[in-house]
């Protein structure tokens, strides 16, 4: 759970992003394998940055 997000929808979006990173995906960035010049922390910051925007209507 991320307490900085403003709505349950934003929380759900962020949690979905976290779960995606926890899935085993050979060849893709995950908690099991960073690569391609990217790290899990990059994806977590992106999820947090856009969660409130994604939760807005329209």
XYZ file of N, CA and C in Angstrom:
174
model
N 0.849 -1.181 0.000
C 0.000 0.000 0.000
C 0.886 1.234 0.000
N 0.454 2.238 -0.733
C 1.185 3.493 -0.833
C 0.310 4.590 -0.245
N 0.671 5.090 0.915
C -0.163 6.062 1.631
C -0.167 7.450 1.011
N 0.670 7.702 0.011
C 0.706 9.033 -0.596
C -0.334 9.196 -1.700
N -0.994 8.126 -2.101
C -1.957 8.205 -3.200
C -3.324 8.618 -2.682
N -4.082 9.302 -3.545
C -5.282 9.998 -3.087
C -6.579 9.193 -3.137
N -6.613 8.078 -3.836
C -7.892 7.372 -3.962
C -7.676 5.861 -3.983
N -8.739 5.112 -3.710
C -8.637 3.649 -3.799
C -8.287 3.178 -5.214
N -8.748 3.891 -6.231
C -8.426 3.507 -7.610
C -6.936 3.701 -7.871
N -6.386 4.809 -7.405
C -4.949 5.048 -7.553
C -4.160 3.982 -6.802
N -4.632 3.620 -5.613
C -3.980 2.561 -4.837
C -4.005 1.236 -5.608
N -5.148 0.927 -6.215
C -5.281 -0.323 -6.967
C -4.359 -0.328 -8.182
N -4.261 0.804 -8.873
C -3.352 0.908 -10.017
C -1.919 0.655 -9.574
N -1.503 1.320 -8.495
C -0.139 1.167 -7.983
C 0.126 -0.286 -7.583
N -0.838 -0.904 -6.906
C -0.674 -2.299 -6.486
C -0.565 -3.225 -7.693
N -1.333 -2.965 -8.741
C -1.238 -3.776 -9.957
C 0.158 -3.668 -10.568
N 0.727 -2.479 -10.548
C 2.089 -2.291 -11.066
C 3.098 -3.061 -10.228
N 2.934 -3.037 -8.915
C 3.831 -3.773 -8.018
C 3.713 -5.274 -8.287
N 2.495 -5.770 -8.418
C 2.295 -7.197 -8.683
C 2.909 -7.600 -10.018
N 2.822 -6.738 -11.003
C 3.441 -7.004 -12.308
C 4.953 -7.166 -12.159
N 5.560 -6.343 -11.318
C 7.005 -6.446 -11.090
C 7.374 -7.706 -10.316
N 6.433 -8.247 -9.560
C 6.689 -9.455 -8.780
C 6.463 -10.735 -9.582
N 5.919 -10.604 -10.790
C 5.691 -11.772 -11.643
C 7.006 -12.187 -12.305
N 7.224 -13.480 -12.396
C 8.413 -14.004 -13.052
C 8.237 -13.876 -14.565
N 9.053 -13.037 -15.171
C 8.962 -12.783 -16.608
C 10.376 -12.827 -17.188
N 10.858 -14.000 -17.554
C 12.216 -14.081 -18.094
C 12.414 -13.116 -19.265
N 13.488 -12.358 -19.199
C 13.795 -11.403 -20.258
C 13.253 -10.016 -20.012
N 12.343 -9.869 -19.064
C 11.779 -8.559 -18.737
C 12.228 -8.144 -17.341
N 12.129 -6.871 -17.048
C 12.506 -6.366 -15.732
C 11.483 -6.827 -14.702
N 11.979 -7.365 -13.598
C 11.132 -7.779 -12.481
C 11.983 -7.766 -11.222
N 11.374 -8.101 -10.092
C 12.147 -8.176 -8.851
C 13.182 -9.292 -8.920
N 13.028 -10.194 -9.872
C 13.961 -11.300 -10.037
C 15.085 -10.973 -11.009
N 14.884 -9.967 -11.863
C 15.866 -9.693 -12.906
C 15.738 -8.264 -13.415
N 16.735 -7.457 -13.106
C 16.788 -6.114 -13.680
C 17.605 -6.206 -14.961
N 17.441 -5.255 -15.834
C 18.210 -5.289 -17.069
C 17.749 -4.249 -18.055
N 18.336 -4.294 -19.216
C 18.009 -3.364 -20.291
C 18.206 -1.917 -19.853
N 19.127 -1.702 -18.899
C 19.368 -0.353 -18.389
C 18.272 0.159 -17.472
N 17.406 -0.745 -17.006
C 16.303 -0.351 -16.127
C 16.372 -1.136 -14.827
N 15.806 -0.539 -13.770
C 15.748 -1.186 -12.468
C 14.309 -1.167 -11.967
N 14.003 -2.045 -11.048
C 12.661 -2.104 -10.462
C 12.279 -0.743 -9.886
N 13.228 -0.065 -9.262
C 12.934 1.241 -8.662
C 12.444 2.250 -9.701
N 12.915 2.138 -10.950
C 12.424 3.017 -12.022
C 10.923 2.813 -12.228
N 10.502 1.568 -12.260
C 9.098 1.244 -12.483
C 8.233 1.649 -11.291
N 8.765 1.477 -10.085
C 8.005 1.877 -8.897
C 7.803 3.389 -8.854
N 8.826 4.146 -9.200
C 8.677 5.611 -9.241
C 7.673 6.023 -10.314
N 7.725 5.368 -11.457
C 6.768 5.670 -12.527
C 5.339 5.360 -12.102
N 5.144 4.222 -11.463
C 3.801 3.842 -11.000
C 3.273 4.854 -10.005
N 4.114 5.270 -9.072
C 3.679 6.249 -8.077
C 3.393 7.600 -8.730
N 4.207 7.974 -9.707
C 4.039 9.275 -10.364
C 2.746 9.372 -11.158
N 2.319 8.277 -11.755
C 1.147 8.363 -12.633
C -0.128 7.772 -12.034
N -0.072 7.187 -10.856
C -1.253 6.518 -10.287
C -2.432 7.467 -10.116
N -2.212 8.647 -9.548
C -3.324 9.589 -9.359
C -3.881 10.067 -10.698
N -3.012 10.243 -11.683
C -3.462 10.665 -13.019
C -4.305 9.565 -13.657
N -3.855 8.321 -13.553
C -4.596 7.203 -14.139
C -5.950 6.997 -13.467
N -6.087 7.426 -12.225
C -7.336 7.238 -11.478
C -8.376 8.317 -11.770
N -7.985 9.356 -12.485
C -8.931 10.436 -12.784
C -9.936 9.995 -13.840
N -11.177 10.452 -13.732
C -12.170 10.111 -14.756
C -11.823 10.747 -16.097
N -12.238 10.075 -17.154
C -12.067 10.612 -18.504
C -10.747 10.312 -19.035
